[in-house]
Amino acid sequence: MGETITPVRERWWKEAVAYQVYPRSFKDSNGDGIGDLNGVTEKLDYLKDLGIDLMWICPMYRSPNDDNGYDISDYHAIMEEFGTMADFDRLLEETHARGMRLILDLVVNHTSDEHPWFLESRASKDNPKRDWYIWRDGKNGAEPNNWESIFSGSAWEYDETTNQYFMHLFSRKQPDLNWENREMRTAVYEMMRWWLDKGIDGFRIDAISHLKKEPTLADVPNPENLPYAPSMVSHLNYDGLLDYVDDICGNVFNHYDIVTVGEMNGLDAVHAEEWVGENRGRLNMVFQFEHVRLWEPQAGLRPTPAVLKKIFTSWQEALEGKGWNALYVENHDVTRITSRWGDTEHHWRESATCIAAMYFLMQGTPFIYQGQEIGMTNTRFASLADFDDVSAKNKAKDLKRMGMSDAEIIAFLTRTGRDNSRTPMQWDSSPHAGFSTHQPWLKVNPNFEMINVENQLHDPQSVLNFYRQMIHLRKREKALVYGRYDLLLDDHEQIYAYSRLYGDERFVVLCNMSGKAAVWDEEALTLEGAQCVLANVAEWEEGYRLRAWEARVYKFS
Ligand code: GLC
Ligand code: CA
């Protein structure tokens, strides 16, 4: 101990605890069954009390809602169902009044097909905005190439008006912007500045890994054994993407005191520093996906502790003393973590809190996705009609065509489907879980009478109170923000253990990521002279043994 380490610069957003709001499902303030901005404002005190400093709100812009707001038709207006610009301004003001900050979702890989830019672009081949999107002739009466959409089917949609196809990596109502076009970029930068000048505190940049496409748009050979859909190799973190990022940062981000987080699927730890290195002047953090496997066939499967140790440790080590990153285990695109990695049947509370301690106390800015703090779980889908997500509906059609039965499709989408994390927030045990007075747009998870905020607020042993204690511990202890991470008990098959070292201070986090008791040798890791400062059980046995899904944090001083 006492070893010197290179500290990274101290910044407010490194010390912050962040919370992601999916506005459609958070809180409905006017009884139409759809969450809205005034609902978010209503709950700011709840977030403040939890210890939240920074909020990321998913798209709330004007949108025909093909992909729940990720298809924007007007960047300067609010979705009617969510409220008005005055409601947004009040949300921002009330957030700031509580000493919290607000970042928006920046969706600029694509717009809605109803955006005026696209309406112009599709009008004629010589329209000035034609080249703002990606148009090509068909080949032999078919699509221009064999690329697949991330939401199933071809990445091309035929348009009769000009007898050409446009590219859409996501749904056919989300045409991709052409980042090669300078005028388009200028217009997008103006839009970014408009929001930043309003006083928002930064952006989460949607699908940033897809902005750059393989320039010749050549067919992919469809090799097998790729982690992603084969055509993604042509537009996932493709060579040259960083030039776009530099252009965005140089023209916009670097002129403001803001925080930026890129949604960076396809990035591995080896290249992380190029994106978030302190001296690069690029992004502050990225959301990497190695531990959750977005869009991969393995999504929703349970990784072993060994796999988790390998992935998290590689990121922690790659950025130590060089840069910063975001920490998360849930968002609106992946299934609920307690269902995925934990054990909702036998150890719901313990596994929810154990997973929490495991990821949250590493180096980085922790993000909590709404409902994660009360241990919300995946839901139950009775029929195909229960799915709302455009990607799930497209996938269901695909699988049906391949000959799968409805029951098999439901089972697959239950394991992987994004609707799992989009069910309404469970505030209390009243009808519709206190989310709304009206039948919600998506069915409430039937377990809301047991799992809800109100039940947990006054129970000292609840998941919610564990999160609250853990957040307050991190706020008290700089070592848990800036300290160096070291993996401990490397080869232990059940326990994920690591230390955080900061000057003379050292913390040890111990998590039994299994449903069986786990022991370790004192020689491998001693707790001599340490004090337990956080645990997810009321009482623990002294000694080198953790019960199923038990987590403890020790302070050495
Ligand atoms: C990102 C979003 C996801 C959306 C997609 C297209 O992955 O997180 O929800 O469907 O981009 O915008
Ligand atoms: Ca509403």
mmCIF file of C-alpha atoms in Angstrom, residues 181-539:
data_model
loop_
_atom_site.group_PDB
_atom_site.id
_atom_site.type_symbol
_atom_site.label_atom_id
_atom_site.label_comp_id
_atom_site.label_asym_id
_atom_site.label_seq_id
_atom_site.Cartn_x
_atom_site.Cartn_y
_atom_site.Cartn_z
ATOM 1 C CA ASN A 181 -22.292 15.309 -46.446
ATOM 2 C CA ARG A 182 -20.875 18.514 -44.976
ATOM 3 C CA GLU A 183 -24.086 20.555 -45.225
ATOM 4 C CA MET A 184 -26.020 17.901 -43.345
ATOM 5 C CA ARG A 185 -23.405 17.921 -40.616
ATOM 6 C CA THR A 186 -23.570 21.686 -40.338
ATOM 7 C CA ALA A 187 -27.323 21.520 -39.853
ATOM 8 C CA VAL A 188 -26.967 18.813 -37.209
ATOM 9 C CA TYR A 189 -24.306 20.837 -35.376
ATOM 10 C CA GLU A 190 -26.608 23.837 -35.309
ATOM 11 C CA MET A 191 -29.282 21.693 -33.714
ATOM 12 C CA MET A 192 -26.829 20.445 -31.085
ATOM 13 C CA ARG A 193 -25.834 24.026 -30.228
ATOM 14 C CA TRP A 194 -29.475 25.044 -29.971
ATOM 15 C CA TRP A 195 -29.982 22.548 -27.134
ATOM 16 C CA LEU A 196 -26.656 23.248 -25.462
ATOM 17 C CA ASP A 197 -27.394 26.987 -25.529
ATOM 18 C CA LYS A 198 -30.652 26.214 -23.754
ATOM 19 C CA GLY A 199 -28.542 25.027 -20.848
ATOM 20 C CA ILE A 200 -28.672 21.233 -20.972
ATOM 21 C CA ASP A 201 -25.612 19.547 -19.507
ATOM 22 C CA GLY A 202 -24.601 17.259 -22.321
ATOM 23 C CA PHE A 203 -25.576 14.345 -24.525
ATOM 24 C CA ARG A 204 -25.735 10.593 -24.676
ATOM 25 C CA ILE A 205 -24.998 9.980 -28.336
ATOM 26 C CA ASP A 206 -27.192 7.294 -29.822
ATOM 27 C CA ALA A 207 -25.803 4.632 -32.150
ATOM 28 C CA ILE A 208 -22.600 6.624 -32.670
ATOM 29 C CA SER A 209 -20.799 3.432 -33.692
ATOM 30 C CA HIS A 210 -22.873 3.266 -36.893
ATOM 31 C CA LEU A 211 -22.248 6.746 -38.335
ATOM 32 C CA LYS A 212 -19.482 5.538 -40.640
ATOM 33 C CA LYS A 213 -20.346 3.080 -43.393
ATOM 34 C CA GLU A 214 -17.953 1.061 -45.514
ATOM 35 C CA PRO A 215 -17.463 3.591 -48.335
ATOM 36 C CA THR A 216 -18.114 1.373 -51.349
ATOM 37 C CA LEU A 217 -21.222 -0.183 -49.776
ATOM 38 C CA ALA A 218 -20.023 -3.550 -51.057
ATOM 39 C CA ASP A 219 -21.843 -6.803 -50.334
ATOM 40 C CA VAL A 220 -20.699 -8.606 -47.202
ATOM 41 C CA PRO A 221 -19.621 -12.194 -47.705
ATOM 42 C CA ASN A 222 -21.842 -13.226 -44.729
ATOM 43 C CA PRO A 223 -19.211 -15.155 -42.864
ATOM 44 C CA GLU A 224 -20.442 -17.267 -39.976
ATOM 45 C CA ASN A 225 -19.327 -17.115 -36.346
ATOM 46 C CA LEU A 226 -19.359 -13.363 -36.134
ATOM 47 C CA PRO A 227 -20.587 -11.955 -32.862
ATOM 48 C CA TYR A 228 -23.036 -9.664 -34.661
ATOM 49 C CA ALA A 229 -25.271 -9.906 -37.679
ATOM 50 C CA PRO A 230 -22.733 -10.261 -40.517
ATOM 51 C CA SER A 231 -23.587 -7.007 -42.269
ATOM 52 C CA MET A 232 -22.675 -5.054 -39.124
ATOM 53 C CA VAL A 233 -19.000 -5.465 -39.970
ATOM 54 C CA SER A 234 -19.617 -2.826 -42.656
ATOM 55 C CA HIS A 235 -20.888 -0.135 -40.292
ATOM 56 C CA LEU A 236 -20.059 -1.029 -36.690
ATOM 57 C CA ASN A 237 -17.092 1.045 -35.474
ATOM 58 C CA TYR A 238 -15.843 1.146 -39.058
ATOM 59 C CA ASP A 239 -12.438 2.673 -39.901
ATOM 60 C CA GLY A 240 -12.646 6.448 -40.068
ATOM 61 C CA LEU A 241 -15.423 6.801 -37.527
ATOM 62 C CA LEU A 242 -13.137 8.753 -35.208
ATOM 63 C CA ASP A 243 -12.773 11.465 -37.865
ATOM 64 C CA TYR A 244 -16.497 12.128 -37.514
ATOM 65 C CA VAL A 245 -16.166 12.170 -33.744
ATOM 66 C CA ASP A 246 -13.318 14.692 -33.957
ATOM 67 C CA ASP A 247 -15.422 16.826 -36.244
ATOM 68 C CA ILE A 248 -18.350 16.812 -33.803
ATOM 69 C CA CYS A 249 -16.106 17.540 -30.827
ATOM 70 C CA GLY A 250 -14.127 20.259 -32.584
ATOM 71 C CA ASN A 251 -17.188 21.996 -33.954
ATOM 72 C CA VAL A 252 -19.534 21.618 -31.006
ATOM 73 C CA PHE A 253 -18.752 19.646 -27.848
ATOM 74 C CA ASN A 254 -15.378 21.162 -27.032
ATOM 75 C CA HIS A 255 -16.889 24.648 -26.912
ATOM 76 C CA TYR A 256 -19.115 23.789 -23.960
ATOM 77 C CA ASP A 257 -18.597 22.636 -20.394
ATOM 78 C CA ILE A 258 -20.668 19.487 -20.755
ATOM 79 C CA VAL A 259 -20.538 15.741 -20.313
ATOM 80 C CA THR A 260 -20.753 13.360 -23.278
ATOM 81 C CA VAL A 261 -21.341 9.614 -23.385
ATOM 82 C CA GLY A 262 -21.255 7.719 -26.661
ATOM 83 C CA GLU A 263 -23.285 4.567 -27.227
ATOM 84 C CA MET A 264 -20.336 2.612 -28.543
ATOM 85 C CA ASN A 265 -21.232 -0.931 -29.425
ATOM 86 C CA GLY A 266 -18.372 -2.814 -31.085
ATOM 87 C CA LEU A 267 -15.592 -1.144 -29.104
ATOM 88 C CA ASP A 268 -13.203 -3.284 -27.063
ATOM 89 C CA ALA A 269 -10.970 -2.287 -24.172
ATOM 90 C CA VAL A 270 -7.844 -2.301 -26.351
ATOM 91 C CA HIS A 271 -9.134 0.711 -28.296
ATOM 92 C CA ALA A 272 -10.983 2.408 -25.442
ATOM 93 C CA GLU A 273 -8.322 5.021 -24.810
ATOM 94 C CA GLU A 274 -8.691 6.372 -28.354
ATOM 95 C CA TRP A 275 -12.270 7.294 -27.481
ATOM 96 C CA VAL A 276 -12.126 8.485 -23.891
ATOM 97 C CA GLY A 277 -8.441 9.132 -23.190
ATOM 98 C CA GLU A 278 -8.151 12.336 -21.105
ATOM 99 C CA ASN A 279 -5.772 13.914 -23.568
ATOM 100 C CA ARG A 280 -7.666 13.036 -26.720
ATOM 101 C CA GLY A 281 -10.313 15.762 -26.440
ATOM 102 C CA ARG A 282 -13.019 13.388 -27.605
ATOM 103 C CA LEU A 283 -15.824 11.895 -25.520
ATOM 104 C CA ASN A 284 -15.916 11.772 -21.719
ATOM 105 C CA MET A 285 -17.275 8.238 -21.557
ATOM 106 C CA VAL A 286 -18.732 5.481 -23.683
ATOM 107 C CA PHE A 287 -21.276 2.783 -23.049
ATOM 108 C CA GLN A 288 -19.448 -0.358 -24.104
ATOM 109 C CA PHE A 289 -21.413 -3.559 -24.723
ATOM 110 C CA GLU A 290 -19.076 -6.474 -24.183
ATOM 111 C CA HIS A 291 -20.814 -7.532 -20.966
ATOM 112 C CA VAL A 292 -24.390 -7.234 -22.292
ATOM 113 C CA ARG A 293 -23.939 -8.280 -25.951
ATOM 114 C CA LEU A 294 -26.430 -5.937 -27.600
ATOM 115 C CA TRP A 295 -28.025 -7.365 -30.774
ATOM 116 C CA GLU A 296 -26.052 -10.590 -30.450
ATOM 117 C CA PRO A 297 -27.680 -14.014 -30.548
ATOM 118 C CA GLN A 298 -26.301 -14.682 -27.045
ATOM 119 C CA ALA A 299 -28.119 -11.660 -25.619
ATOM 120 C CA GLY A 300 -29.968 -12.574 -22.457
ATOM 121 C CA LEU A 301 -27.761 -15.534 -21.569
ATOM 122 C CA ARG A 302 -26.026 -15.720 -18.206
ATOM 123 C CA PRO A 303 -22.239 -15.195 -18.332
ATOM 124 C CA THR A 304 -20.040 -16.998 -15.797
ATOM 125 C CA PRO A 305 -18.266 -14.931 -13.120
ATOM 126 C CA ALA A 306 -15.027 -15.681 -14.991
ATOM 127 C CA VAL A 307 -16.345 -14.028 -18.155
ATOM 128 C CA LEU A 308 -17.563 -10.977 -16.230
ATOM 129 C CA LYS A 309 -14.219 -10.630 -14.454
ATOM 130 C CA LYS A 310 -12.368 -10.764 -17.743
ATOM 131 C CA ILE A 311 -14.497 -8.136 -19.472
ATOM 132 C CA PHE A 312 -14.815 -5.627 -16.622
ATOM 133 C CA THR A 313 -11.160 -5.971 -15.643
ATOM 134 C CA SER A 314 -9.935 -5.407 -19.178
ATOM 135 C CA TRP A 315 -11.835 -2.090 -19.296
ATOM 136 C CA GLN A 316 -10.723 -1.016 -15.832
ATOM 137 C CA GLU A 317 -7.074 -1.724 -16.596
ATOM 138 C CA ALA A 318 -7.119 -0.207 -20.064
ATOM 139 C CA LEU A 319 -8.284 3.172 -18.776
ATOM 140 C CA GLU A 320 -6.473 3.380 -15.419
ATOM 141 C CA GLY A 321 -4.776 6.766 -15.225
ATOM 142 C CA LYS A 322 -5.687 7.452 -18.869
ATOM 143 C CA GLY A 323 -9.383 8.060 -19.160
ATOM 144 C CA TRP A 324 -12.818 7.531 -17.743
ATOM 145 C CA ASN A 325 -15.850 5.433 -18.530
ATOM 146 C CA ALA A 326 -19.503 4.806 -17.757
ATOM 147 C CA LEU A 327 -20.531 1.803 -15.653
ATOM 148 C CA TYR A 328 -23.909 0.176 -16.224
ATOM 149 C CA VAL A 329 -25.705 -3.159 -16.313
ATOM 150 C CA GLU A 330 -29.165 -2.158 -17.557
ATOM 151 C CA ASN A 331 -30.715 0.141 -20.113
ATOM 152 C CA HIS A 332 -33.833 0.297 -22.275
ATOM 153 C CA ASP A 333 -32.343 -2.055 -24.911
ATOM 154 C CA VAL A 334 -31.372 -4.992 -22.722
ATOM 155 C CA THR A 335 -33.289 -7.255 -20.355
ATOM 156 C CA ARG A 336 -33.451 -6.720 -16.597
ATOM 157 C CA ILE A 337 -30.183 -7.659 -14.946
ATOM 158 C CA THR A 338 -31.601 -9.549 -11.956
ATOM 159 C CA SER A 339 -33.423 -11.837 -14.394
ATOM 160 C CA ARG A 340 -30.381 -12.116 -16.624
ATOM 161 C CA TRP A 341 -27.469 -12.551 -14.211
ATOM 162 C CA GLY A 342 -29.242 -13.071 -10.885
ATOM 163 C CA ASP A 343 -31.816 -15.456 -9.462
ATOM 164 C CA THR A 344 -35.299 -13.956 -9.292
ATOM 165 C CA GLU A 345 -36.813 -17.171 -8.018
ATOM 166 C CA HIS A 346 -34.726 -18.002 -4.947
ATOM 167 C CA HIS A 347 -32.524 -15.003 -4.210
ATOM 168 C CA TRP A 348 -34.221 -12.012 -5.799
ATOM 169 C CA ARG A 349 -33.206 -9.379 -3.232
ATOM 170 C CA GLU A 350 -29.716 -10.760 -2.627
ATOM 171 C CA SER A 351 -28.843 -11.176 -6.293
ATOM 172 C CA ALA A 352 -30.194 -7.726 -7.236
ATOM 173 C CA THR A 353 -28.034 -6.071 -4.575
ATOM 174 C CA CYS A 354 -25.003 -8.289 -5.145
ATOM 175 C CA ILE A 355 -24.900 -7.418 -8.851
ATOM 176 C CA ALA A 356 -25.313 -3.774 -7.855
ATOM 177 C CA ALA A 357 -22.253 -3.789 -5.586
ATOM 178 C CA MET A 358 -20.262 -5.674 -8.197
ATOM 179 C CA TYR A 359 -20.476 -3.099 -11.000
ATOM 180 C CA PHE A 360 -21.250 0.130 -9.155
ATOM 181 C CA LEU A 361 -18.088 0.430 -7.066
ATOM 182 C CA MET A 362 -15.623 0.042 -9.919
ATOM 183 C CA GLN A 363 -13.841 3.064 -11.397
ATOM 184 C CA GLY A 364 -16.202 5.067 -13.575
ATOM 185 C CA THR A 365 -19.483 6.948 -13.429
ATOM 186 C CA PRO A 366 -22.263 4.529 -12.450
ATOM 187 C CA PHE A 367 -25.583 4.689 -14.299
ATOM 188 C CA ILE A 368 -28.803 3.222 -12.911
ATOM 189 C CA TYR A 369 -31.667 2.464 -15.272
ATOM 190 C CA GLN A 370 -35.137 3.279 -13.935
ATOM 191 C CA GLY A 371 -36.501 0.430 -11.833
ATOM 192 C CA GLN A 372 -33.109 -1.221 -11.457
ATOM 193 C CA GLU A 373 -32.879 0.382 -8.008
ATOM 194 C CA ILE A 374 -35.914 -1.588 -6.837
ATOM 195 C CA GLY A 375 -34.853 -4.824 -8.530
ATOM 196 C CA MET A 376 -37.471 -4.822 -11.288
ATOM 197 C CA THR A 377 -37.416 -8.058 -13.289
ATOM 198 C CA ASN A 378 -38.272 -9.266 -16.779
ATOM 199 C CA THR A 379 -41.973 -9.531 -17.371
ATOM 200 C CA ARG A 380 -44.289 -12.244 -18.629
ATOM 201 C CA PHE A 381 -45.629 -12.224 -22.202
ATOM 202 C CA ALA A 382 -48.780 -14.252 -22.732
ATOM 203 C CA SER A 383 -48.989 -13.836 -26.502
ATOM 204 C CA LEU A 384 -47.214 -12.215 -29.434
ATOM 205 C CA ALA A 385 -49.649 -9.313 -29.133
ATOM 206 C CA ASP A 386 -48.010 -8.372 -25.812
ATOM 207 C CA PHE A 387 -44.862 -7.188 -27.597
ATOM 208 C CA ASP A 388 -44.670 -3.541 -28.573
ATOM 209 C CA ASP A 389 -41.051 -3.002 -29.650
ATOM 210 C CA VAL A 390 -40.582 -2.630 -33.415
ATOM 211 C CA SER A 391 -37.485 -4.839 -33.344
ATOM 212 C CA ALA A 392 -39.386 -7.593 -31.503
ATOM 213 C CA LYS A 393 -42.299 -7.444 -33.944
ATOM 214 C CA ASN A 394 -39.983 -7.658 -36.945
ATOM 215 C CA LYS A 395 -38.024 -10.482 -35.337
ATOM 216 C CA ALA A 396 -41.253 -12.387 -34.632
ATOM 217 C CA LYS A 397 -42.205 -12.207 -38.331
ATOM 218 C CA ASP A 398 -38.743 -13.429 -39.309
ATOM 219 C CA LEU A 399 -38.814 -16.357 -36.922
ATOM 220 C CA LYS A 400 -42.307 -17.290 -38.024
ATOM 221 C CA ARG A 401 -41.143 -17.371 -41.612
ATOM 222 C CA MET A 402 -38.304 -19.655 -40.506
ATOM 223 C CA GLY A 403 -40.900 -22.068 -39.133
ATOM 224 C CA MET A 404 -40.799 -21.356 -35.408
ATOM 225 C CA SER A 405 -44.000 -21.831 -33.405
ATOM 226 C CA ASP A 406 -45.585 -18.947 -31.507
ATOM 227 C CA ALA A 407 -44.556 -20.538 -28.212
ATOM 228 C CA GLU A 408 -40.927 -20.751 -29.340
ATOM 229 C CA ILE A 409 -40.964 -17.162 -30.548
ATOM 230 C CA ILE A 410 -42.453 -15.957 -27.266
ATOM 231 C CA ALA A 411 -39.778 -17.874 -25.358
ATOM 232 C CA PHE A 412 -37.017 -16.318 -27.480
ATOM 233 C CA LEU A 413 -38.374 -12.777 -27.140
ATOM 234 C CA THR A 414 -38.960 -13.265 -23.418
ATOM 235 C CA ARG A 415 -35.259 -13.960 -23.042
ATOM 236 C CA THR A 416 -34.019 -11.168 -25.301
ATOM 237 C CA GLY A 417 -36.843 -8.648 -25.784
ATOM 238 C CA ARG A 418 -36.436 -4.951 -25.057
ATOM 239 C CA ASP A 419 -40.023 -4.682 -23.811
ATOM 240 C CA ASN A 420 -38.823 -6.376 -20.607
ATOM 241 C CA SER A 421 -37.113 -3.209 -19.471
ATOM 242 C CA ARG A 422 -39.809 -0.885 -20.814
ATOM 243 C CA THR A 423 -42.736 -1.961 -18.634
ATOM 244 C CA PRO A 424 -44.046 0.910 -16.494
ATOM 245 C CA MET A 425 -42.083 1.938 -13.410
ATOM 246 C CA GLN A 426 -43.527 0.287 -10.322
ATOM 247 C CA TRP A 427 -44.220 3.088 -7.837
ATOM 248 C CA ASP A 428 -46.731 1.393 -5.534
ATOM 249 C CA SER A 429 -49.246 -1.453 -5.284
ATOM 250 C CA SER A 430 -52.290 0.477 -6.514
ATOM 251 C CA PRO A 431 -53.807 -0.359 -9.932
ATOM 252 C CA HIS A 432 -51.296 0.223 -12.772
ATOM 253 C CA ALA A 433 -48.519 0.298 -10.149
ATOM 254 C CA GLY A 434 -49.007 3.994 -9.427
ATOM 255 C CA PHE A 435 -47.560 4.741 -12.863
ATOM 256 C CA SER A 436 -50.890 5.973 -14.223
ATOM 257 C CA THR A 437 -54.597 6.123 -13.442
ATOM 258 C CA HIS A 438 -55.274 4.678 -16.908
ATOM 259 C CA GLN A 439 -54.409 1.401 -18.639
ATOM 260 C CA PRO A 440 -50.720 1.942 -19.546
ATOM 261 C CA TRP A 441 -49.401 1.757 -23.122
ATOM 262 C CA LEU A 442 -47.445 -1.388 -22.170
ATOM 263 C CA LYS A 443 -48.634 -3.903 -19.583
ATOM 264 C CA VAL A 444 -47.379 -3.492 -16.050
ATOM 265 C CA ASN A 445 -45.225 -6.374 -14.820
ATOM 266 C CA PRO A 446 -47.589 -8.604 -12.779
ATOM 267 C CA ASN A 447 -45.141 -8.608 -9.850
ATOM 268 C CA PHE A 448 -45.742 -4.905 -9.072
ATOM 269 C CA GLU A 449 -47.638 -5.632 -5.862
ATOM 270 C CA MET A 450 -44.476 -7.113 -4.407
ATOM 271 C CA ILE A 451 -41.804 -5.070 -6.191
ATOM 272 C CA ASN A 452 -42.491 -1.348 -5.937
ATOM 273 C CA VAL A 453 -40.936 1.851 -4.603
ATOM 274 C CA GLU A 454 -43.432 2.428 -1.800
ATOM 275 C CA ASN A 455 -42.869 -1.026 -0.283
ATOM 276 C CA GLN A 456 -39.143 -0.500 -0.339
ATOM 277 C CA LEU A 457 -38.837 3.071 0.894
ATOM 278 C CA HIS A 458 -39.252 2.186 4.546
ATOM 279 C CA ASP A 459 -37.755 -1.286 4.564
ATOM 280 C CA PRO A 460 -34.100 -0.976 5.636
ATOM 281 C CA GLN A 461 -33.319 -4.293 3.944
ATOM 282 C CA SER A 462 -34.825 -3.356 0.574
ATOM 283 C CA VAL A 463 -33.004 -3.218 -2.751
ATOM 284 C CA LEU A 464 -33.790 0.503 -2.865
ATOM 285 C CA ASN A 465 -32.188 1.172 0.492
ATOM 286 C CA PHE A 466 -29.156 -0.844 -0.482
ATOM 287 C CA TYR A 467 -28.745 1.386 -3.544
ATOM 288 C CA ARG A 468 -29.204 4.457 -1.399
ATOM 289 C CA GLN A 469 -26.557 3.333 1.119
ATOM 290 C CA MET A 470 -24.177 2.350 -1.648
ATOM 291 C CA ILE A 471 -24.609 5.721 -3.378
ATOM 292 C CA HIS A 472 -23.959 7.591 -0.161
ATOM 293 C CA LEU A 473 -20.900 5.464 0.573
ATOM 294 C CA ARG A 474 -19.479 6.311 -2.866
ATOM 295 C CA LYS A 475 -20.135 10.000 -2.243
ATOM 296 C CA ARG A 476 -18.254 9.920 1.067
ATOM 297 C CA GLU A 477 -15.241 7.997 -0.160
ATOM 298 C CA LYS A 478 -13.080 9.444 -2.909
ATOM 299 C CA ALA A 479 -11.269 6.126 -3.127
ATOM 300 C CA LEU A 480 -14.450 4.599 -4.515
ATOM 301 C CA VAL A 481 -14.515 7.250 -7.248
ATOM 302 C CA TYR A 482 -10.892 7.718 -8.198
ATOM 303 C CA GLY A 483 -9.123 4.729 -6.677
ATOM 304 C CA ARG A 484 -7.292 2.192 -8.813
ATOM 305 C CA TYR A 485 -9.092 -1.083 -9.462
ATOM 306 C CA ASP A 486 -7.357 -4.413 -8.935
ATOM 307 C CA LEU A 487 -8.966 -7.800 -9.415
ATOM 308 C CA LEU A 488 -8.608 -10.142 -6.420
ATOM 309 C CA LEU A 489 -9.185 -13.889 -6.077
ATOM 310 C CA ASP A 490 -8.747 -14.006 -9.859
ATOM 311 C CA ASP A 491 -9.560 -17.662 -10.343
ATOM 312 C CA HIS A 492 -12.363 -18.014 -7.825
ATOM 313 C CA GLU A 493 -15.340 -19.565 -9.589
ATOM 314 C CA GLN A 494 -18.040 -17.851 -7.515
ATOM 315 C CA ILE A 495 -16.621 -14.726 -5.956
ATOM 316 C CA TYR A 496 -16.019 -11.504 -7.859
ATOM 317 C CA ALA A 497 -13.621 -9.522 -5.648
ATOM 318 C CA TYR A 498 -11.672 -6.355 -6.303
ATOM 319 C CA SER A 499 -9.943 -3.564 -4.449
ATOM 320 C CA ARG A 500 -9.875 0.198 -4.924
ATOM 321 C CA LEU A 501 -6.647 1.879 -3.913
ATOM 322 C CA TYR A 502 -6.266 5.616 -3.420
ATOM 323 C CA GLY A 503 -3.223 6.887 -1.582
ATOM 324 C CA ASP A 504 -3.238 5.024 1.731
ATOM 325 C CA GLU A 505 -6.877 4.070 1.479
ATOM 326 C CA ARG A 506 -8.030 0.717 0.317
ATOM 327 C CA PHE A 507 -11.469 -0.798 -0.144
ATOM 328 C CA VAL A 508 -12.320 -4.390 -0.958
ATOM 329 C CA VAL A 509 -15.574 -5.366 -2.673
ATOM 330 C CA LEU A 510 -16.601 -9.018 -2.327
ATOM 331 C CA CYS A 511 -19.526 -10.448 -4.279
ATOM 332 C CA ASN A 512 -20.621 -14.060 -4.330
ATOM 333 C CA MET A 513 -22.128 -14.256 -7.809
ATOM 334 C CA SER A 514 -23.690 -17.667 -7.211
ATOM 335 C CA GLY A 515 -26.557 -19.383 -5.420
ATOM 336 C CA LYS A 516 -24.214 -21.450 -3.218
ATOM 337 C CA ALA A 517 -22.112 -20.466 -0.229
ATOM 338 C CA ALA A 518 -18.540 -19.578 -1.167
ATOM 339 C CA VAL A 519 -15.338 -19.673 0.846
ATOM 340 C CA TRP A 520 -11.853 -18.334 0.228
ATOM 341 C CA ASP A 521 -8.440 -18.573 1.886
ATOM 342 C CA GLU A 522 -7.275 -15.911 4.248
ATOM 343 C CA GLU A 523 -3.847 -16.092 2.621
ATOM 344 C CA ALA A 524 -5.344 -15.163 -0.708
ATOM 345 C CA LEU A 525 -7.232 -12.198 0.758
ATOM 346 C CA THR A 526 -7.134 -11.159 4.386
ATOM 347 C CA LEU A 527 -9.703 -8.960 6.062
ATOM 348 C CA GLU A 528 -7.443 -8.306 9.026
ATOM 349 C CA GLY A 529 -7.791 -4.729 10.234
ATOM 350 C CA ALA A 530 -10.671 -4.037 7.858
ATOM 351 C CA GLN A 531 -14.104 -2.778 8.714
ATOM 352 C CA CYS A 532 -17.257 -3.792 6.875
ATOM 353 C CA VAL A 533 -18.896 -0.612 5.561
ATOM 354 C CA LEU A 534 -21.653 -2.099 3.412
ATOM 355 C CA ALA A 535 -23.370 -5.491 3.167
ATOM 356 C CA ASN A 536 -26.498 -6.819 1.521
ATOM 357 C CA VAL A 537 -27.378 -9.026 4.498
ATOM 358 C CA ALA A 538 -28.422 -7.829 7.952
ATOM 359 C CA GLU A 539 -25.923 -10.012 9.788
#
